[in-house]
PDB file of C-alpha atoms in Angstrom:
ATOM      1  CA  LYS A  72      40.879 -52.321 -42.605  1.00  0.00           C
ATOM      2  CA  MET A  73      40.496 -53.660 -39.141  1.00  0.00           C
ATOM      3  CA  LEU A  74      42.261 -51.513 -36.420  1.00  0.00           C
ATOM      4  CA  SER A  75      44.383 -53.172 -33.856  1.00  0.00           C
ATOM      5  CA  SER A  76      43.657 -52.821 -30.169  1.00  0.00           C
ATOM      6  CA  GLN A  77      46.702 -50.569 -29.742  1.00  0.00           C
ATOM      7  CA  GLU A  78      45.496 -48.194 -32.413  1.00  0.00           C
ATOM      8  CA  ILE A  79      42.016 -48.064 -30.877  1.00  0.00           C
ATOM      9  CA  GLY A  80      43.522 -47.134 -27.461  1.00  0.00           C
ATOM     10  CA  THR A  81      45.570 -44.386 -29.035  1.00  0.00           C
ATOM     11  CA  ILE A  82      42.485 -42.904 -30.693  1.00  0.00           C
ATOM     12  CA  ILE A  83      40.497 -43.015 -27.405  1.00  0.00           C
ATOM     13  CA  ALA A  84      43.318 -41.288 -25.532  1.00  0.00           C
ATOM     14  CA  ALA A  85      43.438 -38.570 -28.163  1.00  0.00           C
ATOM     15  CA  LEU A  86      39.710 -37.988 -27.966  1.00  0.00           C
ATOM     16  CA  GLY A  87      39.896 -37.686 -24.137  1.00  0.00           C
ATOM     17  CA  THR A  88      42.662 -35.150 -24.368  1.00  0.00           C
ATOM     18  CA  SER A  89      40.632 -33.121 -26.876  1.00  0.00           C
ATOM     19  CA  LEU A  90      37.584 -33.113 -24.595  1.00  0.00           C
ATOM     20  CA  LEU A  91      39.694 -32.036 -21.593  1.00  0.00           C
ATOM     21  CA  LEU A  92      41.235 -29.193 -23.541  1.00  0.00           C
ATOM     22  CA  ALA A  93      37.802 -28.099 -24.736  1.00  0.00           C
ATOM     23  CA  ALA A  94      36.500 -28.009 -21.143  1.00  0.00           C
ATOM     24  CA  CYS A  95      39.499 -25.971 -20.003  1.00  0.00           C
ATOM     25  CA  ALA A  96      38.958 -23.607 -22.863  1.00  0.00           C
ATOM     26  CA  GLU A  97      35.319 -23.065 -21.899  1.00  0.00           C
ATOM     27  CA  GLU A  98      36.304 -22.359 -18.278  1.00  0.00           C
ATOM     28  CA  ILE A  99      38.916 -19.844 -19.284  1.00  0.00           C
ATOM     29  CA  VAL A 100      36.686 -17.863 -21.605  1.00  0.00           C
ATOM     30  CA  ALA A 101      33.678 -17.743 -19.156  1.00  0.00           C
ATOM     31  CA  PRO A 102      32.523 -14.102 -18.604  1.00  0.00           C
ATOM     32  CA  PRO A 103      33.537 -12.536 -15.283  1.00  0.00           C
ATOM     33  CA  SER A 104      30.854 -12.090 -12.538  1.00  0.00           C
ATOM     34  CA  PRO A 105      29.400  -8.558 -12.156  1.00  0.00           C
ATOM     35  CA  PRO A 106      30.842  -6.310  -9.397  1.00  0.00           C
ATOM     36  CA  ARG A 107      29.124  -6.466  -5.978  1.00  0.00           C
ATOM     37  CA  LEU A 108      27.422  -3.371  -4.555  1.00  0.00           C
ATOM     38  CA  VAL A 109      28.704  -2.157  -1.157  1.00  0.00           C
ATOM     39  CA  GLN A 110      26.763   0.168   1.193  1.00  0.00           C
ATOM     40  CA  LEU A 111      28.816   3.030   2.531  1.00  0.00           C
ATOM     41  CA  ALA A 112      28.033   5.035   5.676  1.00  0.00           C
ATOM     42  CA  GLU A 113      29.812   7.803   7.522  1.00  0.00           C
ATOM     43  CA  VAL A 114      30.864   6.886  11.048  1.00  0.00           C
ATOM     44  CA  VAL A 115      29.830   9.556  13.568  1.00  0.00           C
ATOM     45  CA  ALA A 116      30.211   9.800  17.346  1.00  0.00           C
ATOM     46  CA  ASP A 117      27.264   8.700  19.516  1.00  0.00           C
ATOM     47  CA  SER A 118      25.297  11.674  20.985  1.00  0.00           C
ATOM     48  CA  GLY A 119      24.825   9.876  24.311  1.00  0.00           C
ATOM     49  CA  GLU A 120      21.085  10.618  24.444  1.00  0.00           C
ATOM     50  CA  THR A 121      18.682   7.926  25.648  1.00  0.00           C
ATOM     51  CA  ARG A 122      14.909   7.727  25.383  1.00  0.00           C
ATOM     52  CA  HIS A 123      12.718   6.288  28.125  1.00  0.00           C
ATOM     53  CA  GLU A 124       9.030   5.495  28.093  1.00  0.00           C
ATOM     54  CA  PHE A 125       6.805   5.325  31.182  1.00  0.00           C
ATOM     55  CA  VAL A 126       3.187   4.626  31.978  1.00  0.00           C
ATOM     56  CA  GLY A 127       1.947   7.604  33.980  1.00  0.00           C
ATOM     57  CA  ARG A 128      -1.232   8.462  35.830  1.00  0.00           C
ATOM     58  CA  VAL A 129      -3.008  11.809  35.886  1.00  0.00           C
ATOM     59  CA  GLU A 130      -3.301  13.311  39.369  1.00  0.00           C
ATOM     60  CA  ALA A 131      -4.834  16.408  40.905  1.00  0.00           C
ATOM     61  CA  ARG A 132      -2.630  19.090  42.394  1.00  0.00           C
ATOM     62  CA  LEU A 133      -4.203  18.394  45.776  1.00  0.00           C
ATOM     63  CA  SER A 134      -6.698  15.869  47.119  1.00  0.00           C
ATOM     64  CA  VAL A 135      -8.410  16.478  50.472  1.00  0.00           C
ATOM     65  CA  ASP A 136     -10.836  14.333  52.435  1.00  0.00           C
ATOM     66  CA  MET A 137     -13.109  16.825  54.174  1.00  0.00           C
ATOM     67  CA  ALA A 138     -14.094  15.908  57.739  1.00  0.00           C
ATOM     68  CA  PHE A 139     -15.841  17.595  60.678  1.00  0.00           C
ATOM     69  CA  GLN A 140     -13.878  18.414  63.817  1.00  0.00           C
ATOM     70  CA  VAL A 141     -16.992  17.622  65.872  1.00  0.00           C
ATOM     71  CA  GLY A 142     -19.395  14.708  65.730  1.00  0.00           C
ATOM     72  CA  GLY A 143     -23.092  14.678  64.972  1.00  0.00           C
ATOM     73  CA  GLN A 144     -25.757  13.774  62.435  1.00  0.00           C
ATOM     74  CA  LEU A 145     -25.429  14.958  58.850  1.00  0.00           C
ATOM     75  CA  ALA A 146     -28.290  17.260  57.941  1.00  0.00           C
ATOM     76  CA  ASP A 147     -27.112  18.601  54.579  1.00  0.00           C
ATOM     77  CA  LEU A 148     -24.915  16.960  51.932  1.00  0.00           C
ATOM     78  CA  PRO A 149     -25.878  18.923  48.818  1.00  0.00           C
ATOM     79  CA  LEU A 150     -23.062  18.181  46.367  1.00  0.00           C
ATOM     80  CA  ASN A 151     -23.101  15.646  43.559  1.00  0.00           C
ATOM     81  CA  GLU A 152     -19.983  13.807  42.505  1.00  0.00           C
ATOM     82  CA  GLY A 153     -18.111  15.114  39.468  1.00  0.00           C
ATOM     83  CA  ILE A 154     -19.153  18.771  39.696  1.00  0.00           C
ATOM     84  CA  LEU A 155     -16.872  21.784  39.995  1.00  0.00           C
ATOM     85  CA  ILE A 156     -17.459  24.127  42.929  1.00  0.00           C
ATOM     86  CA  GLU A 157     -16.025  27.473  43.975  1.00  0.00           C
ATOM     87  CA  GLN A 158     -14.124  28.238  47.139  1.00  0.00           C
ATOM     88  CA  GLY A 159     -16.504  28.799  50.061  1.00  0.00           C
ATOM     89  CA  THR A 160     -19.295  26.584  48.686  1.00  0.00           C
ATOM     90  CA  LEU A 161     -21.180  24.583  51.314  1.00  0.00           C
ATOM     91  CA  VAL A 162     -19.901  21.006  51.292  1.00  0.00           C
ATOM     92  CA  ALA A 163     -21.760  19.473  54.239  1.00  0.00           C
ATOM     93  CA  ALA A 164     -23.481  20.487  57.482  1.00  0.00           C
ATOM     94  CA  LEU A 165     -24.391  18.739  60.703  1.00  0.00           C
ATOM     95  CA  ASP A 166     -27.621  19.162  62.603  1.00  0.00           C
ATOM     96  CA  ARG A 167     -26.879  22.476  64.360  1.00  0.00           C
ATOM     97  CA  GLU A 168     -29.608  22.381  67.021  1.00  0.00           C
ATOM     98  CA  ASP A 169     -27.433  20.856  69.754  1.00  0.00           C
ATOM     99  CA  PHE A 170     -24.552  23.199  68.961  1.00  0.00           C
ATOM    100  CA  GLN A 171     -26.815  26.251  68.991  1.00  0.00           C
ATOM    101  CA  ARG A 172     -28.286  25.210  72.333  1.00  0.00           C
ATOM    102  CA  ALA A 173     -24.812  24.770  73.793  1.00  0.00           C
ATOM    103  CA  GLU A 174     -23.829  28.202  72.522  1.00  0.00           C
ATOM    104  CA  ARG A 175     -26.906  29.841  74.124  1.00  0.00           C
ATOM    105  CA  GLU A 176     -26.253  28.072  77.406  1.00  0.00           C
ATOM    106  CA  ALA A 177     -22.624  29.195  77.450  1.00  0.00           C
ATOM    107  CA  ARG A 178     -23.688  32.773  76.676  1.00  0.00           C
ATOM    108  CA  VAL A 179     -26.179  32.824  79.568  1.00  0.00           C
ATOM    109  CA  GLN A 180     -23.616  31.386  81.969  1.00  0.00           C
ATOM    110  CA  LEU A 181     -21.134  34.043  80.925  1.00  0.00           C
ATOM    111  CA  GLN A 182     -23.680  36.756  81.626  1.00  0.00           C
ATOM    112  CA  GLN A 183     -24.305  35.280  85.090  1.00  0.00           C
ATOM    113  CA  ALA A 184     -20.584  35.096  85.747  1.00  0.00           C
ATOM    114  CA  ASN A 185     -20.192  38.713  84.676  1.00  0.00           C
ATOM    115  CA  THR A 186     -22.982  39.810  87.009  1.00  0.00           C
ATOM    116  CA  GLU A 187     -21.380  37.963  89.913  1.00  0.00           C
ATOM    117  CA  LEU A 188     -17.980  39.430  89.085  1.00  0.00           C
ATOM    118  CA  GLU A 189     -19.374  42.980  89.108  1.00  0.00           C
ATOM    119  CA  ARG A 190     -21.124  42.315  92.429  1.00  0.00           C
ATOM    120  CA  GLN A 191     -17.974  40.972  94.054  1.00  0.00           C
ATOM    121  CA  ARG A 192     -15.962  43.881  92.684  1.00  0.00           C
ATOM    122  CA  THR A 193     -18.423  46.370  94.205  1.00  0.00           C
ATOM    123  CA  LEU A 194     -18.407  44.548  97.565  1.00  0.00           C
ATOM    124  CA  HIS A 195     -14.638  44.411  97.525  1.00  0.00           C
ATOM    125  CA  GLU A 196     -14.413  48.169  96.900  1.00  0.00           C
ATOM    126  CA  ARG A 197     -16.709  48.722  99.900  1.00  0.00           C
ATOM    127  CA  GLY A 198     -14.548  46.453 102.026  1.00  0.00           C
ATOM    128  CA  ILE A 199     -17.282  43.846 102.431  1.00  0.00           C
ATOM    129  CA  ALA A 200     -15.991  41.037 100.142  1.00  0.00           C
ATOM    130  CA  SER A 201     -12.542  39.545 100.468  1.00  0.00           C
ATOM    131  CA  GLN A 202      -9.917  39.488  97.758  1.00  0.00           C
ATOM    132  CA  ALA A 203     -10.309  35.716  97.546  1.00  0.00           C
ATOM    133  CA  ALA A 204     -14.002  36.030  96.706  1.00  0.00           C
ATOM    134  CA  LEU A 205     -13.202  38.574  93.999  1.00  0.00           C
ATOM    135  CA  ASP A 206     -10.486  36.343  92.528  1.00  0.00           C
ATOM    136  CA  SER A 207     -12.877  33.380  92.505  1.00  0.00           C
ATOM    137  CA  ALA A 208     -15.529  35.404  90.650  1.00  0.00           C
ATOM    138  CA  GLN A 209     -12.893  36.546  88.135  1.00  0.00           C
ATOM    139  CA  THR A 210     -11.765  32.954  87.533  1.00  0.00           C
ATOM    140  CA  ASN A 211     -15.323  31.762  87.045  1.00  0.00           C
ATOM    141  CA  TYR A 212     -15.924  34.563  84.530  1.00  0.00           C
ATOM    142  CA  ASP A 213     -12.770  33.648  82.563  1.00  0.00           C
ATOM    143  CA  LEU A 214     -13.818  30.000  82.442  1.00  0.00           C
ATOM    144  CA  ARG A 215     -17.303  30.894  81.227  1.00  0.00           C
ATOM    145  CA  GLU A 216     -15.785  33.122  78.558  1.00  0.00           C
ATOM    146  CA  VAL A 217     -13.637  30.231  77.318  1.00  0.00           C
ATOM    147  CA  ALA A 218     -16.693  27.947  77.336  1.00  0.00           C
ATOM    148  CA  LEU A 219     -18.592  30.396  75.145  1.00  0.00           C
ATOM    149  CA  GLN A 220     -15.695  30.613  72.708  1.00  0.00           C
ATOM    150  CA  THR A 221     -15.592  26.808  72.543  1.00  0.00           C
ATOM    151  CA  ALA A 222     -19.342  26.574  71.947  1.00  0.00           C
ATOM    152  CA  ARG A 223     -19.159  29.153  69.156  1.00  0.00           C
ATOM    153  CA  ARG A 224     -16.198  27.368  67.604  1.00  0.00           C
ATOM    154  CA  ASN A 225     -18.034  24.023  67.698  1.00  0.00           C
ATOM    155  CA  LEU A 226     -21.053  25.665  66.098  1.00  0.00           C
ATOM    156  CA  GLY A 227     -18.792  26.860  63.296  1.00  0.00           C
ATOM    157  CA  TYR A 228     -17.235  23.401  63.006  1.00  0.00           C
ATOM    158  CA  ALA A 229     -20.692  21.974  62.254  1.00  0.00           C
ATOM    159  CA  THR A 230     -20.437  23.391  58.725  1.00  0.00           C
ATOM    160  CA  LEU A 231     -17.903  22.456  56.038  1.00  0.00           C
ATOM    161  CA  THR A 232     -17.096  24.752  53.112  1.00  0.00           C
ATOM    162  CA  ALA A 233     -14.723  24.244  50.179  1.00  0.00           C
ATOM    163  CA  PRO A 234     -11.236  25.592  51.013  1.00  0.00           C
ATOM    164  CA  PHE A 235     -10.461  26.098  47.288  1.00  0.00           C
ATOM    165  CA  ASP A 236     -12.043  25.830  43.851  1.00  0.00           C
ATOM    166  CA  ALA A 237     -12.484  22.085  43.615  1.00  0.00           C
ATOM    167  CA  LEU A 238     -13.801  19.029  41.842  1.00  0.00           C
ATOM    168  CA  VAL A 239     -16.129  16.923  43.991  1.00  0.00           C
ATOM    169  CA  SER A 240     -14.436  13.579  43.557  1.00  0.00           C
ATOM    170  CA  ARG A 241     -16.487  11.377  45.868  1.00  0.00           C
ATOM    171  CA  ARG A 242     -19.113  11.433  48.586  1.00  0.00           C
ATOM    172  CA  LEU A 243     -17.801   9.111  51.271  1.00  0.00           C
ATOM    173  CA  VAL A 244     -20.972   8.868  53.416  1.00  0.00           C
ATOM    174  CA  ASP A 245     -24.706   9.249  52.897  1.00  0.00           C
ATOM    175  CA  ASN A 246     -26.787  12.104  54.188  1.00  0.00           C
ATOM    176  CA  TYR A 247     -28.291  11.754  57.682  1.00  0.00           C
ATOM    177  CA  THR A 248     -25.404   9.526  58.732  1.00  0.00           C
ATOM    178  CA  ILE A 249     -24.064  10.035  62.247  1.00  0.00           C
ATOM    179  CA  VAL A 250     -20.383  10.844  61.852  1.00  0.00           C
ATOM    180  CA  SER A 251     -17.597  11.087  64.375  1.00  0.00           C
ATOM    181  CA  PRO A 252     -14.920  13.794  64.552  1.00  0.00           C
ATOM    182  CA  GLY A 253     -12.308  13.329  61.833  1.00  0.00           C
ATOM    183  CA  GLN A 254     -14.414  10.909  59.745  1.00  0.00           C
ATOM    184  CA  PRO A 255     -14.103  11.851  56.016  1.00  0.00           C
ATOM    185  CA  VAL A 256     -17.400  12.740  54.353  1.00  0.00           C
ATOM    186  CA  VAL A 257     -16.432  14.250  50.960  1.00  0.00           C
ATOM    187  CA  ARG A 258     -13.267  14.096  48.842  1.00  0.00           C
ATOM    188  CA  LEU A 259     -12.313  17.296  47.026  1.00  0.00           C
ATOM    189  CA  MET A 260      -9.606  17.692  44.388  1.00  0.00           C
ATOM    190  CA  ASP A 261      -7.778  20.827  43.320  1.00  0.00           C
ATOM    191  CA  VAL A 262      -7.661  20.469  39.522  1.00  0.00           C
ATOM    192  CA  SER A 263      -6.353  23.971  38.836  1.00  0.00           C
ATOM    193  CA  GLU A 264      -3.168  22.182  37.721  1.00  0.00           C
ATOM    194  CA  LEU A 265      -3.276  18.571  36.572  1.00  0.00           C
ATOM    195  CA  ARG A 266      -0.154  16.510  37.000  1.00  0.00           C
ATOM    196  CA  VAL A 267       1.231  13.203  35.756  1.00  0.00           C
ATOM    197  CA  SER A 268       2.899  10.769  38.138  1.00  0.00           C
ATOM    198  CA  ILE A 269       5.413   8.280  36.719  1.00  0.00           C
ATOM    199  CA  PRO A 270       7.363   5.494  38.473  1.00  0.00           C
ATOM    200  CA  MET A 271      11.168   5.632  38.378  1.00  0.00           C
ATOM    201  CA  SER A 272      13.557   2.872  39.385  1.00  0.00           C
ATOM    202  CA  GLU A 273      16.093   3.470  42.114  1.00  0.00           C
ATOM    203  CA  SER A 274      18.983   3.188  39.628  1.00  0.00           C
ATOM    204  CA  MET A 275      17.493   5.941  37.460  1.00  0.00           C
ATOM    205  CA  VAL A 276      16.826   8.168  40.464  1.00  0.00           C
ATOM    206  CA  ALA A 277      20.405   7.651  41.670  1.00  0.00           C
ATOM    207  CA  THR A 278      22.057   8.490  38.328  1.00  0.00           C
ATOM    208  CA  PHE A 279      19.655  10.987  36.734  1.00  0.00           C
ATOM    209  CA  ASP A 280      20.584  14.659  36.627  1.00  0.00           C
ATOM    210  CA  ARG A 281      17.765  17.091  35.895  1.00  0.00           C
ATOM    211  CA  GLU A 282      20.154  19.325  33.955  1.00  0.00           C
ATOM    212  CA  ASP A 283      20.538  16.485  31.434  1.00  0.00           C
ATOM    213  CA  LEU A 284      16.802  16.393  30.698  1.00  0.00           C
ATOM    214  CA  VAL A 285      16.290  17.182  27.005  1.00  0.00           C
ATOM    215  CA  SER A 286      12.497  16.858  26.836  1.00  0.00           C
ATOM    216  CA  LEU A 287       9.590  15.490  28.831  1.00  0.00           C
ATOM    217  CA  GLU A 288       6.315  14.848  27.024  1.00  0.00           C
ATOM    218  CA  ALA A 289       3.022  13.054  27.583  1.00  0.00           C
ATOM    219  CA  ALA A 290       0.686  11.368  25.113  1.00  0.00           C
ATOM    220  CA  PHE A 291      -2.831  10.006  25.516  1.00  0.00           C
ATOM    221  CA  ALA A 292      -4.469   7.158  23.604  1.00  0.00           C
ATOM    222  CA  PHE A 293      -7.642   9.220  23.047  1.00  0.00           C
ATOM    223  CA  LEU A 294      -5.601  12.095  21.521  1.00  0.00           C
ATOM    224  CA  PRO A 295      -3.670  10.271  18.750  1.00  0.00           C
ATOM    225  CA  GLY A 296      -0.757  12.016  17.123  1.00  0.00           C
ATOM    226  CA  GLN A 297      -0.466  14.659  19.842  1.00  0.00           C
ATOM    227  CA  THR A 298       2.130  15.124  22.554  1.00  0.00           C
ATOM    228  CA  PHE A 299       2.135  17.668  25.360  1.00  0.00           C
ATOM    229  CA  PRO A 300       5.154  19.143  27.170  1.00  0.00           C
ATOM    230  CA  LEU A 301       5.456  18.452  30.879  1.00  0.00           C
ATOM    231  CA  GLU A 302       7.030  20.666  33.520  1.00  0.00           C
ATOM    232  CA  PRO A 303       8.879  18.781  36.305  1.00  0.00           C
ATOM    233  CA  ARG A 304       7.452  19.524  39.732  1.00  0.00           C
ATOM    234  CA  GLU A 305       8.767  17.136  42.390  1.00  0.00           C
ATOM    235  CA  LEU A 306      10.248  13.746  43.188  1.00  0.00           C
ATOM    236  CA  VAL A 307       8.658  11.767  46.011  1.00  0.00           C
ATOM    237  CA  SER A 308      11.657  10.596  48.038  1.00  0.00           C
ATOM    238  CA  GLU A 309       9.849   7.697  49.736  1.00  0.00           C
ATOM    239  CA  PRO A 310       9.586   4.559  47.551  1.00  0.00           C
ATOM    240  CA  ASP A 311       6.409   2.581  47.015  1.00  0.00           C
ATOM    241  CA  SER A 312       6.255  -0.273  49.522  1.00  0.00           C
ATOM    242  CA  ALA A 313       5.248  -2.847  46.881  1.00  0.00           C
ATOM    243  CA  SER A 314       7.137  -1.900  43.698  1.00  0.00           C
ATOM    244  CA  ARG A 315      10.069  -0.117  45.401  1.00  0.00           C
ATOM    245  CA  THR A 316       9.886   2.617  42.765  1.00  0.00           C
ATOM    246  CA  TYR A 317       9.921   6.374  43.276  1.00  0.00           C
ATOM    247  CA  ARG A 318       7.310   8.787  41.909  1.00  0.00           C
ATOM    248  CA  ALA A 319       8.304  11.672  39.681  1.00  0.00           C
ATOM    249  CA  ILE A 320       5.580  14.292  39.233  1.00  0.00           C
ATOM    250  CA  ALA A 321       5.276  16.715  36.318  1.00  0.00           C
ATOM    251  CA  ALA A 322       2.629  19.294  35.438  1.00  0.00           C
ATOM    252  CA  LEU A 323       0.500  19.248  32.291  1.00  0.00           C
ATOM    253  CA  PRO A 324      -0.208  22.439  30.312  1.00  0.00           C
ATOM    254  CA  GLY A 325      -3.262  24.378  31.397  1.00  0.00           C
ATOM    255  CA  ASP A 326      -4.835  24.437  27.926  1.00  0.00           C
ATOM    256  CA  MET A 327      -5.329  20.719  27.338  1.00  0.00           C
ATOM    257  CA  PRO A 328      -7.794  19.990  24.482  1.00  0.00           C
ATOM    258  CA  ALA A 329      -9.648  17.286  26.418  1.00  0.00           C
ATOM    259  CA  ASN A 330     -11.529  16.846  29.674  1.00  0.00           C
ATOM    260  CA  LEU A 331      -8.791  15.137  31.658  1.00  0.00           C
ATOM    261  CA  LEU A 332      -9.635  13.661  35.042  1.00  0.00           C
ATOM    262  CA  PRO A 333      -7.451  12.260  37.823  1.00  0.00           C
ATOM    263  CA  GLY A 334      -6.815   8.556  37.335  1.00  0.00           C
ATOM    264  CA  MET A 335      -6.509   8.648  33.538  1.00  0.00           C
ATOM    265  CA  THR A 336      -3.481   6.956  31.948  1.00  0.00           C
ATOM    266  CA  ALA A 337      -0.743   8.719  30.007  1.00  0.00           C
ATOM    267  CA  THR A 338       2.373   7.583  28.183  1.00  0.00           C
ATOM    268  CA  VAL A 339       5.356   9.691  29.164  1.00  0.00           C
ATOM    269  CA  PHE A 340       8.455  10.032  26.995  1.00  0.00           C
TER     270      PHE A 340
END
């Protein structure tokens, strides 16, 4: 039979209620989500250690620009750059002819002064020469003796020898050049102990205590995977005029497995 509009509405309402109940039932019986994993870690106190990295530069223990104390023309400059020499090796020599002539002249004048002094002393003993004449001859002899010592010293100054076992770093002039006193001619480096210089900021210098140093090591790009212990040597107390940093200097071990030269770059930890 035909349903009335009221009956149709009742049926629709019932169907809606059934659908709603079915949806609620599905939501209630849905499986629970799996438990979440949590990372656990033990909390420990901070050790307080810090690690710093610097760009350092290899330096020689000592670098000296050799210079003559007298002027003249270079006559011998036998060393090549980059070679190792022993203490006492000839580094450079001036033309010695003028110095030798001055030494001979001073020696002759001293002999003449000595002869005159002996003559005046004899005359004074005989009562012929005055005390003033004897004193004058003595003074002249003393002056000639000093002149001979000066001439001999200048003759010795005309030759330069290595003051220590050294690396010839650079020849600063060419042979046969006329040089003046104090003008550098050859640079020598003492490489018996190589060192690394690193820049340190003023705040680090002010707060750093050497007793707190745990380790100090250097590494080189051409020696991968290797580090070398450094021994602290000194802290340059005058800052660099440009960077306003201070230089800390540490020594490398003596048995390095490479031919290190001053000027090479190191990373310092």
